[in-house]
């Protein structure tokens, strides 16, 4: 049918063929001619466009859908129906049976025309007229069970009558309640009375408790009151509430995020400590840690435990009930060969590819520090030990990360605590759990370094700790620099800094082929300035440079810059605020050292000048420390390169203590240092040289001081110091 | 040498130490015809000059594609390929065993020609770049095990060989010592960090607790619940 319409529409463009005439000749002629040649689609025109306007009857596609069998296509249906006649409607009267049997009210509505024979259907909506059966009570029952001090009999009767009449629509009932005759009742009062009566009646009649008529009037009252309050909020209040909710959400998210990160790190190694104890929260993680570190004997056994587990490449299975999640072991799982067959021993040493690059770099670095090659010869024992070593390294790395994030969390918590309490009433009580070796118990410090410093290690011991794991320093330069500097200072002063106040931390960084960091802060009354260098090679971490006390120096002194520049220039850097005096002295110095190797190392010479400026206070220290260092210093002085005029104002004395410490450190670590130094020299020659190490620095000033003091000391120091001017202490 | 365990419980494991690597010698000048500058030999041999052909059927060296016949199959001792060239590349070495059930072992060796060692440069010492490794046979078949265990020396031990043996033995001991040392250090650090971590955790807990106490004195909760009580 649609085609017929289409045909009509398009008939103008079609060639008028006279289909009416059944002219035989014409038909034959048509046949002879062959089917009419269809006009070809012009090139460039799309197929669909052509089919729209093609004058070809045979191939035309119906323009409108004609199939209505599938039923889903309403348009098709409409088309189909549009050709049909309309179904007739009728204006019919009807009777609503819900109005009651005696009702004679007649209404009219449109209905489809039905056969008159068909029985009249019931009004469709009558079935929705539900009726409620309200209980009735006898007088006896009322006297027996339903007496109430607030309600008289008549009131109750009236209430029930209303309930019956209005089908328990209490709002209407309440509206109809007669305030004049009877006391004023709220909706809840009415409901309460009704439902209590119902329950009592029900119980009385059936002797069984049901929950059918439970109604808590008090709750309802409170609920309505709350809703009223909610409705009557002012705009301002509402906004404030929204704001608070958002804040809460944000804080919760942050906290969860941090906890997730921390717990991730924590869990990775916590479950190493005790077999089978794996926790999922950070707070509970402390208990297993406590247990493992309780005694040294336990420690070694746990080490063995954990070593054994690392040796085997089987997965760990949690054994206690507290385990809710299973974490993969923190060590590396190396390929192992159990099945019969041949394999090459070195294949067991291959690192699995799943190790992220960072860890690979860390492993390489540590191996280098320990003078091990990446692929040692493949004997059985070596392979085992080597694999275990690498697993341990990875574990150490993870542990360091976890520790850092925990410390960070600690700081933020502390901050929060501070801001909550205000600056006056923070009195963090005794630090006993904090530090095994801390001396003071009433630490009133409001500093953030309290806990950073609360390490059981004294400055001298644990030499290795700063070596290896510090190379994984996090990117938070300020934090790590400050902790390093404080450690140094404690070392220098041979006491714990944690008790004094560290405040007023200012950090400045300059990026000169590496990150030079200056850190200014106060300890007690004394101001300190520490410089650090962080090479571009990320894994090398932050190298300690030096720490000096200074007196109110304008922090704008550009010492690191000068360090870098002057090294190359060998010239006195002019931009000093110092007097020409110093320059003179410096010249003298350079004369003394003229014939020395221009080799790497030092630039800095905190010298005479410094001593004289600030010398008195530190003389004692220096003197005592000078002696062991004398010879070394002299030799070093010869070897060292002079001038870098930085730090002229700084006090040199402090270096002495450091020197001692460094000396001891050097004994142990000379070799790694050498290796490291050489390596670094290749990489960052200039700046490593500039930013010197303790040795160089100390040697310098000491040499000067020696000359000044004329002390004769014995050479108690390791000769290493002399030869390794390039030592970079990676503190 | 080889280690044999006879206990019935313990799986039989036989270990054969081998050395593989290359030597290289500079011509002195660049050969005009093809630009070759070095003569090098890549080899696989036993540590103490055993005849590994008792259990090795053949060794295949896969050289760089630019070499003619770059898959060199060596079927008898000595298992080595001598060639000349100008560049360094990775050589894939496959060792096939007499026992057809055993899979061949494949590994790689980077051919090194150049060295900065002054002695090598002047030609006093030949440049040797070799690695020690061990072939571990796990549960070989009986016949194969017998073959493995019956070693015969190829040529009488020379002093040079003995020296090599000693060298490797020393190197092994050194390496072990150093590794052990390193492990000790790492373990110490781990312990240290663990302690610090524990302390930090405790501190966090304390702070949190304190924070909670400050903000919500213990009776506050009770009051709150009363207000909003259901």
mmCIF file of N, CA, C and O in Angstrom, chain A residues 400 403-404 407 437 449 451-474 476-498 500 502 519 521 523 528 530 532 542-544 546-547 654 657-659 661-662 665 694 729-731, chain B residues 189 192-193 196:
data_model
loop_
_atom_site.group_PDB
_atom_site.id
_atom_site.type_symbol
_atom_site.label_atom_id
_atom_site.label_comp_id
_atom_site.label_asym_id
_atom_site.label_seq_id
_atom_site.Cartn_x
_atom_site.Cartn_y
_atom_site.Cartn_z
ATOM 1 N N UNK A 400 62.737 0.666 53.743
ATOM 2 C CA UNK A 400 63.036 2.086 53.799
ATOM 3 C C UNK A 400 61.854 2.905 53.356
ATOM 4 O O UNK A 400 61.498 3.919 53.953
ATOM 5 N N UNK A 403 59.267 2.890 55.959
ATOM 6 C CA UNK A 403 59.663 3.751 57.068
ATOM 7 C C UNK A 403 59.436 5.207 56.724
ATOM 8 O O UNK A 403 58.940 5.997 57.532
ATOM 9 N N UNK A 404 59.793 5.562 55.526
ATOM 10 C CA UNK A 404 59.612 6.958 55.135
ATOM 11 C C UNK A 404 58.155 7.362 55.138
ATOM 12 O O UNK A 404 57.793 8.440 55.625
ATOM 13 N N UNK A 407 57.076 7.748 58.627
ATOM 14 C CA UNK A 407 57.551 8.988 59.226
ATOM 15 C C UNK A 407 56.767 10.183 58.727
ATOM 16 O O UNK A 407 56.448 11.109 59.460
ATOM 17 N N UNK A 437 67.833 5.849 73.601
ATOM 18 C CA UNK A 437 69.002 6.518 74.160
ATOM 19 C C UNK A 437 68.765 7.988 74.440
ATOM 20 O O UNK A 437 69.677 8.720 74.726
ATOM 21 N N UNK A 449 61.023 17.361 64.550
ATOM 22 C CA UNK A 449 62.175 16.487 64.440
ATOM 23 C C UNK A 449 62.330 15.562 65.605
ATOM 24 O O UNK A 449 63.196 14.729 65.639
ATOM 25 N N UNK A 451 60.670 13.058 66.521
ATOM 26 C CA UNK A 451 60.591 11.637 66.267
ATOM 27 C C UNK A 451 61.557 11.195 65.202
ATOM 28 O O UNK A 451 61.951 10.066 65.163
ATOM 29 N N UNK A 452 61.911 12.125 64.369
ATOM 30 C CA UNK A 452 62.892 11.755 63.368
ATOM 31 C C UNK A 452 64.180 11.359 64.035
ATOM 32 O O UNK A 452 64.895 10.510 63.587
ATOM 33 N N UNK A 453 64.449 12.029 65.127
ATOM 34 C CA UNK A 453 65.731 11.787 65.753
ATOM 35 C C UNK A 453 65.672 10.688 66.781
ATOM 36 O O UNK A 453 66.662 10.315 67.343
ATOM 37 N N UNK A 454 64.500 10.230 67.017
ATOM 38 C CA UNK A 454 64.399 9.284 68.112
ATOM 39 C C UNK A 454 64.834 7.910 67.662
ATOM 40 O O UNK A 454 64.109 6.949 67.723
ATOM 41 N N UNK A 455 66.019 7.857 67.170
ATOM 42 C CA UNK A 455 66.515 6.559 66.745
ATOM 43 C C UNK A 455 67.438 6.033 67.806
ATOM 44 O O UNK A 455 68.153 6.778 68.442
ATOM 45 N N UNK A 456 67.429 4.799 67.947
ATOM 46 C CA UNK A 456 68.309 4.250 68.992
ATOM 47 C C UNK A 456 69.782 4.353 68.645
ATOM 48 O O UNK A 456 70.622 4.132 69.485
ATOM 49 N N UNK A 457 70.054 4.691 67.445
ATOM 50 C CA UNK A 457 71.471 4.649 67.077
ATOM 51 C C UNK A 457 72.188 5.887 67.556
ATOM 52 O O UNK A 457 71.684 6.991 67.483
ATOM 53 N N UNK A 458 73.334 5.685 68.022
ATOM 54 C CA UNK A 458 74.201 6.817 68.357
ATOM 55 C C UNK A 458 74.921 7.243 67.099
ATOM 56 O O UNK A 458 74.904 6.517 66.115
ATOM 57 N N UNK A 459 75.554 8.342 67.145
ATOM 58 C CA UNK A 459 76.169 8.827 65.913
ATOM 59 C C UNK A 459 77.223 7.904 65.353
ATOM 60 O O UNK A 459 77.429 7.825 64.177
ATOM 61 N N UNK A 460 77.902 7.196 66.233
ATOM 62 C CA UNK A 460 79.055 6.484 65.711
ATOM 63 C C UNK A 460 78.682 5.113 65.166
ATOM 64 O O UNK A 460 79.224 4.663 64.182
ATOM 65 N N UNK A 461 77.781 4.497 65.832
ATOM 66 C CA UNK A 461 77.542 3.128 65.411
ATOM 67 C C UNK A 461 76.693 3.080 64.163
ATOM 68 O O UNK A 461 76.322 4.088 63.623
ATOM 69 N N UNK A 462 76.411 1.884 63.796
ATOM 70 C CA UNK A 462 75.586 1.701 62.608
ATOM 71 C C UNK A 462 76.126 2.451 61.430
ATOM 72 O O UNK A 462 75.435 3.184 60.762
ATOM 73 N N UNK A 463 77.352 2.230 61.268
ATOM 74 C CA UNK A 463 77.998 2.917 60.160
ATOM 75 C C UNK A 463 77.343 2.574 58.852
ATOM 76 O O UNK A 463 77.216 3.384 57.960
ATOM 77 N N UNK A 464 76.947 1.340 58.759
ATOM 78 C CA UNK A 464 76.452 0.937 57.449
ATOM 79 C C UNK A 464 75.108 1.552 57.159
ATOM 80 O O UNK A 464 74.739 1.697 56.020
ATOM 81 N N UNK A 465 74.419 1.877 58.173
ATOM 82 C CA UNK A 465 73.062 2.345 57.893
ATOM 83 C C UNK A 465 73.044 3.561 56.988
ATOM 84 O O UNK A 465 72.312 3.590 56.034
ATOM 85 N N UNK A 466 73.807 4.515 57.269
ATOM 86 C CA UNK A 466 73.762 5.659 56.358
ATOM 87 C C UNK A 466 74.299 5.304 54.993
ATOM 88 O O UNK A 466 73.995 5.965 54.025
ATOM 89 N N UNK A 467 75.100 4.259 54.957
ATOM 90 C CA UNK A 467 75.704 4.007 53.659
ATOM 91 C C UNK A 467 74.715 3.467 52.668
ATOM 92 O O UNK A 467 74.498 4.020 51.617
ATOM 93 N N UNK A 468 74.212 2.331 52.999
ATOM 94 C CA UNK A 468 73.476 1.646 51.964
ATOM 95 C C UNK A 468 72.061 2.189 51.813
ATOM 96 O O UNK A 468 71.636 2.531 50.734
ATOM 97 N N UNK A 469 71.385 2.273 52.916
ATOM 98 C CA UNK A 469 69.975 2.584 52.736
ATOM 99 C C UNK A 469 69.738 4.057 52.487
ATOM 100 O O UNK A 469 68.701 4.437 52.005
ATOM 101 N N UNK A 470 70.696 4.844 52.807
ATOM 102 C CA UNK A 470 70.484 6.253 52.491
ATOM 103 C C UNK A 470 70.519 6.511 51.012
ATOM 104 O O UNK A 470 70.123 7.564 50.554
ATOM 105 N N UNK A 471 71.014 5.552 50.326
ATOM 106 C CA UNK A 471 71.013 5.775 48.896
ATOM 107 C C UNK A 471 69.633 5.651 48.314
ATOM 108 O O UNK A 471 69.403 5.949 47.171
ATOM 109 N N UNK A 472 68.703 5.197 49.137
ATOM 110 C CA UNK A 472 67.357 5.163 48.598
ATOM 111 C C UNK A 472 66.580 6.381 49.043
ATOM 112 O O UNK A 472 65.386 6.341 49.151
ATOM 113 N N UNK A 473 67.285 7.450 49.328
ATOM 114 C CA UNK A 473 66.585 8.576 49.942
ATOM 115 C C UNK A 473 65.345 8.970 49.152
ATOM 116 O O UNK A 473 65.361 8.983 47.938
ATOM 117 N N UNK A 474 64.342 9.342 49.877
ATOM 118 C CA UNK A 474 63.131 9.768 49.200
ATOM 119 C C UNK A 474 63.320 11.146 48.600
ATOM 120 O O UNK A 474 64.343 11.784 48.803
ATOM 121 N N UNK A 476 61.826 13.710 49.308
ATOM 122 C CA UNK A 476 61.591 14.865 50.158
ATOM 123 C C UNK A 476 62.912 15.360 50.694
ATOM 124 O O UNK A 476 63.432 14.878 51.685
ATOM 125 N N UNK A 477 63.409 16.333 50.004
ATOM 126 C CA UNK A 477 64.771 16.740 50.310
ATOM 127 C C UNK A 477 64.887 17.391 51.666
ATOM 128 O O UNK A 477 65.844 17.179 52.393
ATOM 129 N N UNK A 478 63.882 18.177 51.953
ATOM 130 C CA UNK A 478 64.031 18.940 53.198
ATOM 131 C C UNK A 478 64.080 17.998 54.376
ATOM 132 O O UNK A 478 64.930 18.082 55.255
ATOM 133 N N UNK A 479 63.155 17.087 54.365
ATOM 134 C CA UNK A 479 63.071 16.211 55.510
ATOM 135 C C UNK A 479 64.347 15.421 55.672
ATOM 136 O O UNK A 479 64.924 15.324 56.754
ATOM 137 N N UNK A 480 64.791 14.832 54.571
ATOM 138 C CA UNK A 480 65.966 13.985 54.707
ATOM 139 C C UNK A 480 67.196 14.820 54.998
ATOM 140 O O UNK A 480 68.052 14.406 55.777
ATOM 141 N N UNK A 481 67.238 15.982 54.380
ATOM 142 C CA UNK A 481 68.412 16.809 54.659
ATOM 143 C C UNK A 481 68.444 17.199 56.122
ATOM 144 O O UNK A 481 69.490 17.182 56.762
ATOM 145 N N UNK A 482 67.279 17.562 56.614
ATOM 146 C CA UNK A 482 67.299 17.998 58.002
ATOM 147 C C UNK A 482 67.666 16.843 58.910
ATOM 148 O O UNK A 482 68.421 17.002 59.866
ATOM 149 N N UNK A 483 67.153 15.697 58.611
ATOM 150 C CA UNK A 483 67.503 14.602 59.510
ATOM 151 C C UNK A 483 68.990 14.304 59.427
ATOM 152 O O UNK A 483 69.651 14.057 60.435
ATOM 153 N N UNK A 484 69.503 14.379 58.232
ATOM 154 C CA UNK A 484 70.930 14.134 58.095
ATOM 155 C C UNK A 484 71.727 15.168 58.847
ATOM 156 O O UNK A 484 72.687 14.853 59.557
ATOM 157 N N UNK A 485 71.316 16.403 58.652
ATOM 158 C CA UNK A 485 72.110 17.454 59.275
ATOM 159 C C UNK A 485 72.066 17.325 60.779
ATOM 160 O O UNK A 485 73.069 17.512 61.463
ATOM 161 N N UNK A 486 70.904 16.944 61.270
ATOM 162 C CA UNK A 486 70.822 16.843 62.720
ATOM 163 C C UNK A 486 71.654 15.696 63.232
ATOM 164 O O UNK A 486 72.271 15.779 64.289
ATOM 165 N N UNK A 487 71.685 14.665 62.443
ATOM 166 C CA UNK A 487 72.527 13.568 62.850
ATOM 167 C C UNK A 487 73.971 13.999 62.902
ATOM 168 O O UNK A 487 74.725 13.660 63.818
ATOM 169 N N UNK A 488 74.325 14.755 61.916
ATOM 170 C CA UNK A 488 75.689 15.234 61.866
ATOM 171 C C UNK A 488 76.017 16.098 63.051
ATOM 172 O O UNK A 488 77.069 15.992 63.665
ATOM 173 N N UNK A 489 75.075 16.961 63.301
ATOM 174 C CA UNK A 489 75.360 17.906 64.377
ATOM 175 C C UNK A 489 75.446 17.174 65.698
ATOM 176 O O UNK A 489 76.292 17.470 66.544
ATOM 177 N N UNK A 490 74.580 16.207 65.837
ATOM 178 C CA UNK A 490 74.681 15.432 67.068
ATOM 179 C C UNK A 490 76.022 14.766 67.143
ATOM 180 O O UNK A 490 76.632 14.688 68.191
ATOM 181 N N UNK A 491 76.455 14.307 66.003
ATOM 182 C CA UNK A 491 77.753 13.666 65.993
ATOM 183 C C UNK A 491 78.819 14.662 66.394
ATOM 184 O O UNK A 491 79.692 14.369 67.201
ATOM 185 N N UNK A 492 78.703 15.820 65.860
ATOM 186 C CA UNK A 492 79.738 16.806 66.140
ATOM 187 C C UNK A 492 79.755 17.167 67.607
ATOM 188 O O UNK A 492 80.789 17.298 68.222
ATOM 189 N N UNK A 493 78.576 17.312 68.123
ATOM 190 C CA UNK A 493 78.543 17.773 69.500
ATOM 191 C C UNK A 493 78.482 16.628 70.472
ATOM 192 O O UNK A 493 78.394 16.831 71.666
ATOM 193 N N UNK A 494 78.443 15.464 69.923
ATOM 194 C CA UNK A 494 78.445 14.289 70.780
ATOM 195 C C UNK A 494 77.301 14.279 71.762
ATOM 196 O O UNK A 494 77.453 13.870 72.897
ATOM 197 N N UNK A 495 76.207 14.802 71.344
ATOM 198 C CA UNK A 495 75.044 14.638 72.208
ATOM 199 C C UNK A 495 73.818 14.551 71.320
ATOM 200 O O UNK A 495 73.877 14.780 70.137
ATOM 201 N N UNK A 496 72.774 14.232 71.925
ATOM 202 C CA UNK A 496 71.553 14.092 71.149
ATOM 203 C C UNK A 496 70.915 15.444 70.960
ATOM 204 O O UNK A 496 70.750 16.194 71.901
ATOM 205 N N UNK A 497 70.539 15.685 69.769
ATOM 206 C CA UNK A 497 69.928 16.988 69.520
ATOM 207 C C UNK A 497 68.448 16.951 69.831
ATOM 208 O O UNK A 497 67.795 17.950 69.920
ATOM 209 N N UNK A 498 67.956 15.779 69.958
ATOM 210 C CA UNK A 498 66.506 15.698 69.969
ATOM 211 C C UNK A 498 65.862 16.531 71.070
ATOM 212 O O UNK A 498 64.717 16.896 70.972
ATOM 213 N N UNK A 500 66.734 19.507 72.206
ATOM 214 C CA UNK A 500 66.646 20.952 72.013
ATOM 215 C C UNK A 500 65.646 21.275 70.931
ATOM 216 O O UNK A 500 65.211 20.429 70.175
ATOM 217 N N UNK A 502 64.412 22.522 67.646
ATOM 218 C CA UNK A 502 64.822 22.862 66.300
ATOM 219 C C UNK A 502 63.690 23.654 65.699
ATOM 220 O O UNK A 502 62.569 23.177 65.645
ATOM 221 N N UNK A 519 70.142 24.589 54.168
ATOM 222 C CA UNK A 519 69.132 24.438 55.200
ATOM 223 C C UNK A 519 69.529 25.308 56.375
ATOM 224 O O UNK A 519 70.617 25.178 56.918
ATOM 225 N N UNK A 521 68.475 26.524 60.134
ATOM 226 C CA UNK A 521 67.551 26.335 61.238
ATOM 227 C C UNK A 521 68.234 26.678 62.552
ATOM 228 O O UNK A 521 69.426 26.889 62.626
ATOM 229 N N UNK A 523 68.900 25.649 66.480
ATOM 230 C CA UNK A 523 68.839 24.664 67.554
ATOM 231 C C UNK A 523 69.115 25.430 68.822
ATOM 232 O O UNK A 523 70.212 25.922 69.020
ATOM 233 N N UNK A 528 72.126 27.460 62.619
ATOM 234 C CA UNK A 528 72.939 26.544 61.841
ATOM 235 C C UNK A 528 72.631 26.696 60.370
ATOM 236 O O UNK A 528 71.523 27.008 59.992
ATOM 237 N N UNK A 530 73.281 24.306 56.987
ATOM 238 C CA UNK A 530 73.824 23.077 56.432
ATOM 239 C C UNK A 530 73.650 23.067 54.924
ATOM 240 O O UNK A 530 72.646 23.537 54.416
ATOM 241 N N UNK A 532 73.816 20.714 51.415
ATOM 242 C CA UNK A 532 73.768 19.354 50.899
ATOM 243 C C UNK A 532 73.830 19.390 49.397
ATOM 244 O O UNK A 532 73.524 20.389 48.771
ATOM 245 N N UNK A 542 71.037 11.983 48.723
ATOM 246 C CA UNK A 542 71.512 13.300 49.127
ATOM 247 C C UNK A 542 72.841 13.143 49.839
ATOM 248 O O UNK A 542 72.951 12.399 50.804
ATOM 249 N N UNK A 543 73.778 13.855 49.370
ATOM 250 C CA UNK A 543 75.075 13.780 50.016
ATOM 251 C C UNK A 543 75.210 14.909 51.007
ATOM 252 O O UNK A 543 74.912 16.055 50.724
ATOM 253 N N UNK A 544 75.702 14.520 52.108
ATOM 254 C CA UNK A 544 75.931 15.557 53.107
ATOM 255 C C UNK A 544 77.107 16.410 52.684
ATOM 256 O O UNK A 544 78.099 15.918 52.185
ATOM 257 N N UNK A 546 78.109 19.982 54.496
ATOM 258 C CA UNK A 546 78.674 20.436 55.757
ATOM 259 C C UNK A 546 77.617 21.154 56.565
ATOM 260 O O UNK A 546 76.615 21.611 56.029
ATOM 261 N N UNK A 547 77.875 21.258 57.792
ATOM 262 C CA UNK A 547 76.999 22.006 58.687
ATOM 263 C C UNK A 547 77.846 22.935 59.511
ATOM 264 O O UNK A 547 78.845 22.533 60.087
ATOM 265 N N UNK A 654 83.365 22.986 64.084
ATOM 266 C CA UNK A 654 82.472 21.844 64.191
ATOM 267 C C UNK A 654 82.975 20.668 63.400
ATOM 268 O O UNK A 654 82.599 19.535 63.637
ATOM 269 N N UNK A 657 84.800 17.242 65.089
ATOM 270 C CA UNK A 657 84.134 16.044 65.561
ATOM 271 C C UNK A 657 83.719 15.185 64.401
ATOM 272 O O UNK A 657 83.842 13.979 64.410
ATOM 273 N N UNK A 658 83.249 15.851 63.439
ATOM 274 C CA UNK A 658 82.808 15.095 62.287
ATOM 275 C C UNK A 658 83.955 14.342 61.694
ATOM 276 O O UNK A 658 83.831 13.231 61.225
ATOM 277 N N UNK A 659 85.039 14.967 61.754
ATOM 278 C CA UNK A 659 86.200 14.356 61.147
ATOM 279 C C UNK A 659 86.521 13.060 61.836
ATOM 280 O O UNK A 659 86.778 12.048 61.217
ATOM 281 N N UNK A 661 84.571 11.203 63.429
ATOM 282 C CA UNK A 661 83.574 10.200 63.085
ATOM 283 C C UNK A 661 83.821 9.694 61.697
ATOM 284 O O UNK A 661 83.817 8.511 61.428
ATOM 285 N N UNK A 662 84.083 10.645 60.865
ATOM 286 C CA UNK A 662 84.292 10.239 59.479
ATOM 287 C C UNK A 662 85.508 9.376 59.354
ATOM 288 O O UNK A 662 85.555 8.453 58.564
ATOM 289 N N UNK A 665 84.537 6.102 60.261
ATOM 290 C CA UNK A 665 83.730 5.565 59.194
ATOM 291 C C UNK A 665 84.589 5.150 58.050
ATOM 292 O O UNK A 665 84.379 4.132 57.425
ATOM 293 N N UNK A 694 83.398 15.447 54.217
ATOM 294 C CA UNK A 694 83.888 15.798 55.545
ATOM 295 C C UNK A 694 85.384 15.830 55.561
ATOM 296 O O UNK A 694 85.992 16.726 56.106
ATOM 297 N N UNK A 729 81.520 11.485 51.422
ATOM 298 C CA UNK A 729 80.747 10.768 52.403
ATOM 299 C C UNK A 729 79.293 10.898 52.057
ATOM 300 O O UNK A 729 78.780 11.998 52.005
ATOM 301 N N UNK A 730 78.727 9.824 51.794
ATOM 302 C CA UNK A 730 77.347 9.970 51.383
ATOM 303 C C UNK A 730 76.428 9.937 52.565
ATOM 304 O O UNK A 730 75.677 9.035 52.783
ATOM 305 N N UNK A 731 76.525 10.937 53.276
ATOM 306 C CA UNK A 731 75.649 10.988 54.438
ATOM 307 C C UNK A 731 74.420 11.766 54.050
ATOM 308 O O UNK A 731 74.518 12.832 53.520
ATOM 309 N N UNK B 189 71.309 -3.418 58.573
ATOM 310 C CA UNK B 189 70.499 -2.244 58.270
ATOM 311 C C UNK B 189 69.024 -2.550 58.362
ATOM 312 O O UNK B 189 68.232 -1.733 58.831
ATOM 313 N N UNK B 192 67.997 -2.428 61.844
ATOM 314 C CA UNK B 192 67.953 -1.059 62.320
ATOM 315 C C UNK B 192 66.695 -0.351 61.844
ATOM 316 O O UNK B 192 65.971 0.283 62.619
ATOM 317 N N UNK B 193 66.452 -0.501 60.593
ATOM 318 C CA UNK B 193 65.279 0.187 60.059
ATOM 319 C C UNK B 193 64.002 -0.364 60.670
ATOM 320 O O UNK B 193 63.051 0.360 60.897
ATOM 321 N N UNK B 196 63.429 1.316 63.887
ATOM 322 C CA UNK B 196 62.935 2.681 63.713
ATOM 323 C C UNK B 196 61.495 2.673 63.270
ATOM 324 O O UNK B 196 60.687 3.503 63.689
#
